[in-house]
GROMACS .gro file of N, CA and C in nm:
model
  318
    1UNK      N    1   0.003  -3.162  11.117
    1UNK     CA    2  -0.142  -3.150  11.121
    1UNK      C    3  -0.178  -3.002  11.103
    2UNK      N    4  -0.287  -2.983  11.050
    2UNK     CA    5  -0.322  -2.861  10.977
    2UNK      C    6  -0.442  -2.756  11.096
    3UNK      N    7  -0.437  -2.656  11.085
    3UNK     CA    8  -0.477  -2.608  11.200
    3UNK      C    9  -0.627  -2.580  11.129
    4UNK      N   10  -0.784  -2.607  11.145
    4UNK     CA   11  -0.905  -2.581  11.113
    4UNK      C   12  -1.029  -2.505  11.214
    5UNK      N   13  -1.086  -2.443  11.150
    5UNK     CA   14  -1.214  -2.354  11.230
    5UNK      C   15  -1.329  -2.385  11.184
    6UNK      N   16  -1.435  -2.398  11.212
    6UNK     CA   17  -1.552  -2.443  11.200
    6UNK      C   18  -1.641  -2.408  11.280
    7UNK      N   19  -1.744  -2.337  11.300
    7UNK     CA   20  -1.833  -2.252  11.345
    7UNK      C   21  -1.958  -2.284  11.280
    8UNK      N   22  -2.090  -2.293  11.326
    8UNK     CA   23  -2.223  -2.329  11.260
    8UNK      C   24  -2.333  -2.220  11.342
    9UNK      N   25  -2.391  -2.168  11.301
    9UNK     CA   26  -2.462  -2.049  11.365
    9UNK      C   27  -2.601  -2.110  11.289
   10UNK      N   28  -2.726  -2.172  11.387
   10UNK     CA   29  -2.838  -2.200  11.350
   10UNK      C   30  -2.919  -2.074  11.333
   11UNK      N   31  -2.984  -2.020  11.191
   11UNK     CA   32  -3.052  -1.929  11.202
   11UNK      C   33  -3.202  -1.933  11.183
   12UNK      N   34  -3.266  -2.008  11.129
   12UNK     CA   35  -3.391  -2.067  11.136
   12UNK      C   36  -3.349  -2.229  11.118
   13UNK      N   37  -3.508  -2.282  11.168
   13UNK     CA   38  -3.464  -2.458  11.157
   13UNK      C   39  -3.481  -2.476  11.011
   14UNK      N   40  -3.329  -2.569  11.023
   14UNK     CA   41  -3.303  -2.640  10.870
   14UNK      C   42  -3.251  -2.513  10.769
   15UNK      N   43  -3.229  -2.425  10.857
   15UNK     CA   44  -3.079  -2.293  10.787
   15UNK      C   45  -2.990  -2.255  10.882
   16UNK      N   46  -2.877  -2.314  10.840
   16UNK     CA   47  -2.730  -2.300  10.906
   16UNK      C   48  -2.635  -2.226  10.791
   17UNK      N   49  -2.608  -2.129  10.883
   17UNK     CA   50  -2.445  -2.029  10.843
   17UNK      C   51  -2.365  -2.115  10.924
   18UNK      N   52  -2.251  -2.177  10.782
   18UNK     CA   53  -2.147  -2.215  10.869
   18UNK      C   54  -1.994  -2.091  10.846
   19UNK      N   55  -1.944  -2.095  10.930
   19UNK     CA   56  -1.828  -1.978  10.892
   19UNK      C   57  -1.724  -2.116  10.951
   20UNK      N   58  -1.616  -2.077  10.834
   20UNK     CA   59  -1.481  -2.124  10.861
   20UNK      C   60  -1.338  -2.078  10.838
   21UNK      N   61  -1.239  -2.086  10.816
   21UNK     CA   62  -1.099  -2.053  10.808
   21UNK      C   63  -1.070  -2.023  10.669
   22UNK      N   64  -1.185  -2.127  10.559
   22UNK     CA   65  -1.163  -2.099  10.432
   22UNK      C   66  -1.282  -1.981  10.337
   23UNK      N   67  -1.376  -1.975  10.473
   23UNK     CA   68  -1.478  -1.923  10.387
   23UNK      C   69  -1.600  -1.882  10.463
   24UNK      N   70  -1.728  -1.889  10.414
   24UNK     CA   71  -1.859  -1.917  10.442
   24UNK      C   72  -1.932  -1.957  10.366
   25UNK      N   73  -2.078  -2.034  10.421
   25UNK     CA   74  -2.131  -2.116  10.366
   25UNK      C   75  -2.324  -2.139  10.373
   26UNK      N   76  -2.375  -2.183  10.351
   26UNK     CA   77  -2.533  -2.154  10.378
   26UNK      C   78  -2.560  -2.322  10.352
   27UNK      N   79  -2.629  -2.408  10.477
   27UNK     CA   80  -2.673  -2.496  10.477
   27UNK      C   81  -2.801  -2.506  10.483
   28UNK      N   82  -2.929  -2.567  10.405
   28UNK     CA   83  -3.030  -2.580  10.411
   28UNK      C   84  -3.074  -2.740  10.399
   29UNK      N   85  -3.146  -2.758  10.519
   29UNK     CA   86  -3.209  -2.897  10.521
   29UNK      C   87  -3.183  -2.940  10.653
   30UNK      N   88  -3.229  -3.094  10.700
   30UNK     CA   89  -3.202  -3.119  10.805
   30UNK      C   90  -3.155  -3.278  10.821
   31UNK      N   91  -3.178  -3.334  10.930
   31UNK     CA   92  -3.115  -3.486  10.955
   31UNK      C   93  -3.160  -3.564  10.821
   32UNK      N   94  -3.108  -3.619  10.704
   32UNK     CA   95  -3.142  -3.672  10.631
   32UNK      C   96  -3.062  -3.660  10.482
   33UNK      N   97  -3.124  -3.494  10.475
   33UNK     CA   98  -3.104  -3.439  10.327
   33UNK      C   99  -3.065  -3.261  10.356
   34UNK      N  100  -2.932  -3.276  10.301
   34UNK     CA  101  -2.870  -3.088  10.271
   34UNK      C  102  -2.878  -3.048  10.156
   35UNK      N  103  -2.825  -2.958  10.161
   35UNK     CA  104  -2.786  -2.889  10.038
   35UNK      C  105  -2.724  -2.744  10.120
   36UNK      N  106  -2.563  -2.762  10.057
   36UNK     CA  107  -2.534  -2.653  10.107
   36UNK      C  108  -2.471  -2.561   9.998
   37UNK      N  109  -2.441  -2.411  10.018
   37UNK     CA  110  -2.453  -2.266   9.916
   37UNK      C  111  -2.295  -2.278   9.968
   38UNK      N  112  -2.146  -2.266   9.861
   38UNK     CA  113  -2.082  -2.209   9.898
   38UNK      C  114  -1.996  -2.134   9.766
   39UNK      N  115  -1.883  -2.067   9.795
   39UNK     CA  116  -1.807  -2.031   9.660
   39UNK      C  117  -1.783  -2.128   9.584
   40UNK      N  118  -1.777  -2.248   9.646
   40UNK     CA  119  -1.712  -2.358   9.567
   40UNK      C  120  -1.849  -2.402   9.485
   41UNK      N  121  -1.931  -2.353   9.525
   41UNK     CA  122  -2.076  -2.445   9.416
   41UNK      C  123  -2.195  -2.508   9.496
   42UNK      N  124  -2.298  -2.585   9.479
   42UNK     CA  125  -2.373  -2.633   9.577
   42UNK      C  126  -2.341  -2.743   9.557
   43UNK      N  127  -2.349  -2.828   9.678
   43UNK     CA  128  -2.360  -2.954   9.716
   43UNK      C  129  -2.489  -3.021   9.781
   44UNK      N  130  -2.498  -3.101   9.700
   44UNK     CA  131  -2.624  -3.184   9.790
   44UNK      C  132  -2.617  -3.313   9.852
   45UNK      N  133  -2.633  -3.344  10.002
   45UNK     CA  134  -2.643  -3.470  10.070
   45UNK      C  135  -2.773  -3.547  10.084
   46UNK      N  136  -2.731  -3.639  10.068
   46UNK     CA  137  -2.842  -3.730  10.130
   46UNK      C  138  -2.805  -3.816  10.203
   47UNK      N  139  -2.887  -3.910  10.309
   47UNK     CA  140  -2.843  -3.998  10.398
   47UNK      C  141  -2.955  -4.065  10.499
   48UNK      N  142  -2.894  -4.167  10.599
   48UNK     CA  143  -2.960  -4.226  10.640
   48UNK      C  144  -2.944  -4.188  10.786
   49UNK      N  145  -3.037  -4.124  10.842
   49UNK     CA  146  -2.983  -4.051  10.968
   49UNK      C  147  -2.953  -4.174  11.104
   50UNK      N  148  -2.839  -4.134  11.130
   50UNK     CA  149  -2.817  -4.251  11.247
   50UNK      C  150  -2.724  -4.340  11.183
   51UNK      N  151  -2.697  -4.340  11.079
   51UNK     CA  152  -2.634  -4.511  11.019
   51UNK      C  153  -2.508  -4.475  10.969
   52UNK      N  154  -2.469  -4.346  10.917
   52UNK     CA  155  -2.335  -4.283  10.898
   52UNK      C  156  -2.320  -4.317  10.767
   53UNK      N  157  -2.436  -4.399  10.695
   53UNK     CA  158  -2.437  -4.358  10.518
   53UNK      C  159  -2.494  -4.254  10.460
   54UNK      N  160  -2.429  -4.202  10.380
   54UNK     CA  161  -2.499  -4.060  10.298
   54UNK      C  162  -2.404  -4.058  10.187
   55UNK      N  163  -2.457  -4.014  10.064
   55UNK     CA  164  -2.427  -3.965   9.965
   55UNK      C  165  -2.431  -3.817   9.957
   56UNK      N  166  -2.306  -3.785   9.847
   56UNK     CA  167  -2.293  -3.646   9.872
   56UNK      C  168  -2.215  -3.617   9.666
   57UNK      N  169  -2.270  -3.498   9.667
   57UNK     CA  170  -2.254  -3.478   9.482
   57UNK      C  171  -2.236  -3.320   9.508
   58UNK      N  172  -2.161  -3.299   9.409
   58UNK     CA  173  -2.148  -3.140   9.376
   58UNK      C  174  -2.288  -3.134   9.267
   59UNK      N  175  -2.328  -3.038   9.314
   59UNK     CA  176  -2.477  -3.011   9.164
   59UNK      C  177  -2.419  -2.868   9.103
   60UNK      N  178  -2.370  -2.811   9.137
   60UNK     CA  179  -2.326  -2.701   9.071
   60UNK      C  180  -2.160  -2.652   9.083
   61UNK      N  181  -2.053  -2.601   8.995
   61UNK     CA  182  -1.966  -2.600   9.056
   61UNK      C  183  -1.890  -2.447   9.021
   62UNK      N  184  -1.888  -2.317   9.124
   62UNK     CA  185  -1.855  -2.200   9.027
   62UNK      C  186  -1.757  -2.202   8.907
   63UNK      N  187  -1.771  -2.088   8.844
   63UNK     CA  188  -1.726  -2.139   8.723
   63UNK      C  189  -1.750  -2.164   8.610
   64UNK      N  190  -1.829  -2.285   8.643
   64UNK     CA  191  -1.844  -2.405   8.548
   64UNK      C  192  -1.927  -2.340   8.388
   65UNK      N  193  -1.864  -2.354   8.299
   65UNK     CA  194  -1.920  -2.306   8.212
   65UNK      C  195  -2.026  -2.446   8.136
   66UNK      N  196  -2.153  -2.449   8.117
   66UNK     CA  197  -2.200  -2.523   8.056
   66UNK      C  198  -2.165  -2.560   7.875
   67UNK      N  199  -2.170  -2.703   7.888
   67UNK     CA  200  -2.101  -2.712   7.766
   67UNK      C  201  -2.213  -2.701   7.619
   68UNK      N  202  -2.171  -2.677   7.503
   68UNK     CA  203  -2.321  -2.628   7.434
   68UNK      C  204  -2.338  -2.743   7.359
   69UNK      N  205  -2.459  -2.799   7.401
   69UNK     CA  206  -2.524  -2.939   7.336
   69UNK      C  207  -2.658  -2.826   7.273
   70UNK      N  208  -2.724  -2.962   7.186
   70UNK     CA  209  -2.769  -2.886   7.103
   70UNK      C  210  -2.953  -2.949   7.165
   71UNK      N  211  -3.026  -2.809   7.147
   71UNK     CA  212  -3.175  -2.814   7.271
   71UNK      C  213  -3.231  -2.966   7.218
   72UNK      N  214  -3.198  -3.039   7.128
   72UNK     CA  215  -3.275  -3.137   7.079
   72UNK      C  216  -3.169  -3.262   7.102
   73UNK      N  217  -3.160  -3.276   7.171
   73UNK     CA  218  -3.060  -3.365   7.276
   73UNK      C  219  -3.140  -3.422   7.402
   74UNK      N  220  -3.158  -3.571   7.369
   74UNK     CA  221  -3.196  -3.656   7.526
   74UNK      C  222  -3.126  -3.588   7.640
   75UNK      N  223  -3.187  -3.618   7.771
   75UNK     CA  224  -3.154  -3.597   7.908
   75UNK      C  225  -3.092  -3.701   7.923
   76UNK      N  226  -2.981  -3.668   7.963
   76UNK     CA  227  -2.907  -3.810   8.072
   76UNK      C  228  -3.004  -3.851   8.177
   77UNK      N  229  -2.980  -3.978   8.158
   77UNK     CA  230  -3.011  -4.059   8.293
   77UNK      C  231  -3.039  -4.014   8.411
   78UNK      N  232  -2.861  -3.975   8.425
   78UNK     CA  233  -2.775  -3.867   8.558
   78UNK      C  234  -2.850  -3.743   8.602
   79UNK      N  235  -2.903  -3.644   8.455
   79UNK     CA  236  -2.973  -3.574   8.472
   79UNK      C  237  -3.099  -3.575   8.499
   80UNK      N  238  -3.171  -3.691   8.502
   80UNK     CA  239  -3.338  -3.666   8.537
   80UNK      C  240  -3.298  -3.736   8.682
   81UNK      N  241  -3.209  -3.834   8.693
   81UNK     CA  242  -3.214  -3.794   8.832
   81UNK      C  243  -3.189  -3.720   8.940
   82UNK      N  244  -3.059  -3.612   8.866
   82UNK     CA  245  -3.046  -3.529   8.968
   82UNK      C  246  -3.213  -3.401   8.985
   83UNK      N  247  -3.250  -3.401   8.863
   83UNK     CA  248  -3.336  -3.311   8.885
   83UNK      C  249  -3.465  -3.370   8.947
   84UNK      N  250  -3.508  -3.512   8.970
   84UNK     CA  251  -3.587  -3.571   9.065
   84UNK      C  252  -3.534  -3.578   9.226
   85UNK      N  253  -3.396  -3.583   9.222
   85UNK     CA  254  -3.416  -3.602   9.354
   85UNK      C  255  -3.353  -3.452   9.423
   86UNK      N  256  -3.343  -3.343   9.358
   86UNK     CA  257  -3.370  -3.223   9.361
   86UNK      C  258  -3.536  -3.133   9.412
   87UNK      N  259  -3.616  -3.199   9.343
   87UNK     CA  260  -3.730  -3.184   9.391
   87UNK      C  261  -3.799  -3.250   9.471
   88UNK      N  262  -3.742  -3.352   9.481
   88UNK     CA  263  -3.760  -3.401   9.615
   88UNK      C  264  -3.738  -3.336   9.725
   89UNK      N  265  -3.606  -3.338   9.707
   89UNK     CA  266  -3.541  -3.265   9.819
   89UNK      C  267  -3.643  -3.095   9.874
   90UNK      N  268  -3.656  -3.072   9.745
   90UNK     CA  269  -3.728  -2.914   9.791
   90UNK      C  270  -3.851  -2.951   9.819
   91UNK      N  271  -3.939  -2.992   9.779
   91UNK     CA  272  -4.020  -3.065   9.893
   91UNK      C  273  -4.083  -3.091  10.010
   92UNK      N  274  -3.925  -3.165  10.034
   92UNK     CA  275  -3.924  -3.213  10.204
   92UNK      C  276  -3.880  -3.084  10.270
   93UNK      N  277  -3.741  -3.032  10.209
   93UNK     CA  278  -3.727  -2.899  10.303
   93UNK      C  279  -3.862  -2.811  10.351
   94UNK      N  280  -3.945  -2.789  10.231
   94UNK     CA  281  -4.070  -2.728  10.227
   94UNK      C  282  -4.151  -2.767  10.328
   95UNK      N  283  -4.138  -2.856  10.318
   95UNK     CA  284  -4.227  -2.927  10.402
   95UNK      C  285  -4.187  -2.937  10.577
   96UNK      N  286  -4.083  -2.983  10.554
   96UNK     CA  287  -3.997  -2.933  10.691
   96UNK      C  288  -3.985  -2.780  10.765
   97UNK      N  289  -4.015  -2.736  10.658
   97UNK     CA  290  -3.991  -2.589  10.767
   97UNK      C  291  -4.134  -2.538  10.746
   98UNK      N  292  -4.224  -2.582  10.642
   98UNK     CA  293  -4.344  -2.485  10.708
   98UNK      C  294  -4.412  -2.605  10.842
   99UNK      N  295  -4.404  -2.758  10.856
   99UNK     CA  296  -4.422  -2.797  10.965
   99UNK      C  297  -4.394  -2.727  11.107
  100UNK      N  298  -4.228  -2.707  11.103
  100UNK     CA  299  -4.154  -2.645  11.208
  100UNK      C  300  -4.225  -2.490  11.235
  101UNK      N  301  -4.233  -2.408  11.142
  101UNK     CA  302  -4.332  -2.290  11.192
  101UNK      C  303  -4.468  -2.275  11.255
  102UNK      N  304  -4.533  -2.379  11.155
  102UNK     CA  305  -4.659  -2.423  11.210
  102UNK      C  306  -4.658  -2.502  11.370
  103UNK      N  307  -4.578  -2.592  11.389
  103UNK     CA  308  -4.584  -2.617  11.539
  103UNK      C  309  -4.505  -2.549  11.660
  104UNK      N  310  -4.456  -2.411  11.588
  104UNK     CA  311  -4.367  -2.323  11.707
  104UNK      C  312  -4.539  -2.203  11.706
  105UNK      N  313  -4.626  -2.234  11.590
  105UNK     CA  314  -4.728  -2.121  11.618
  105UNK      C  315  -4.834  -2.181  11.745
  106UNK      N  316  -4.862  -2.319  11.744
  106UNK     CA  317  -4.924  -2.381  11.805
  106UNK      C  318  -4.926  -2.342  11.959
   0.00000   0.00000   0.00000
């Protein structure tokens, strides 16, 4: 068995520094929907809080060189949804944290 570290340092609500053995990392979002910043690329979760289903996708991966299609080329499928439920996602975060400010001003 492999020896692991894991550390999460809350720095505003719905932004977590996580530090670990392999790295560090920047989590944004909260019970529901992430998206987290690391070397390895971003990842985005989604889920059903409480129920232990969630989906989880790499959206970006370092590196990654984009491949050259030509500008007059349909959108994938794949792609209008990742970029819908991308803005979704920013959104709700948005929405989530100016709530959370607004009721710590209260």
């Amino acid at each position: 068995m492999g020896f692991r570290f894991r550390k999460t340092i809350r720095i505003l609500p719905g932004v977590r520094l996580n530090l670990s053995k392999t790295g560090v990392s920047t989590s944004l979002g909260t019970n529901g929907a992430t998206v987290n910043v690391s070397k390895r690329g971003v990842r985005g979760t989604v889920g059903i809080p409480g129920s232990g289903l969630s989906y989880s996708e790499m959206l970006t991966r370092q590196g990654a060189q984009p491949s050259p299609t030509s500008p007059a080329q349909p959108r994938s499928r794949k792609g209008r949804v990742k970029r819908w439920l991308l803005i979704i996602l920013a959104l709700w975060l948005g929405w989530t944290i100016l709530s959370a400010f607004l009721g710590a001003m209260v």
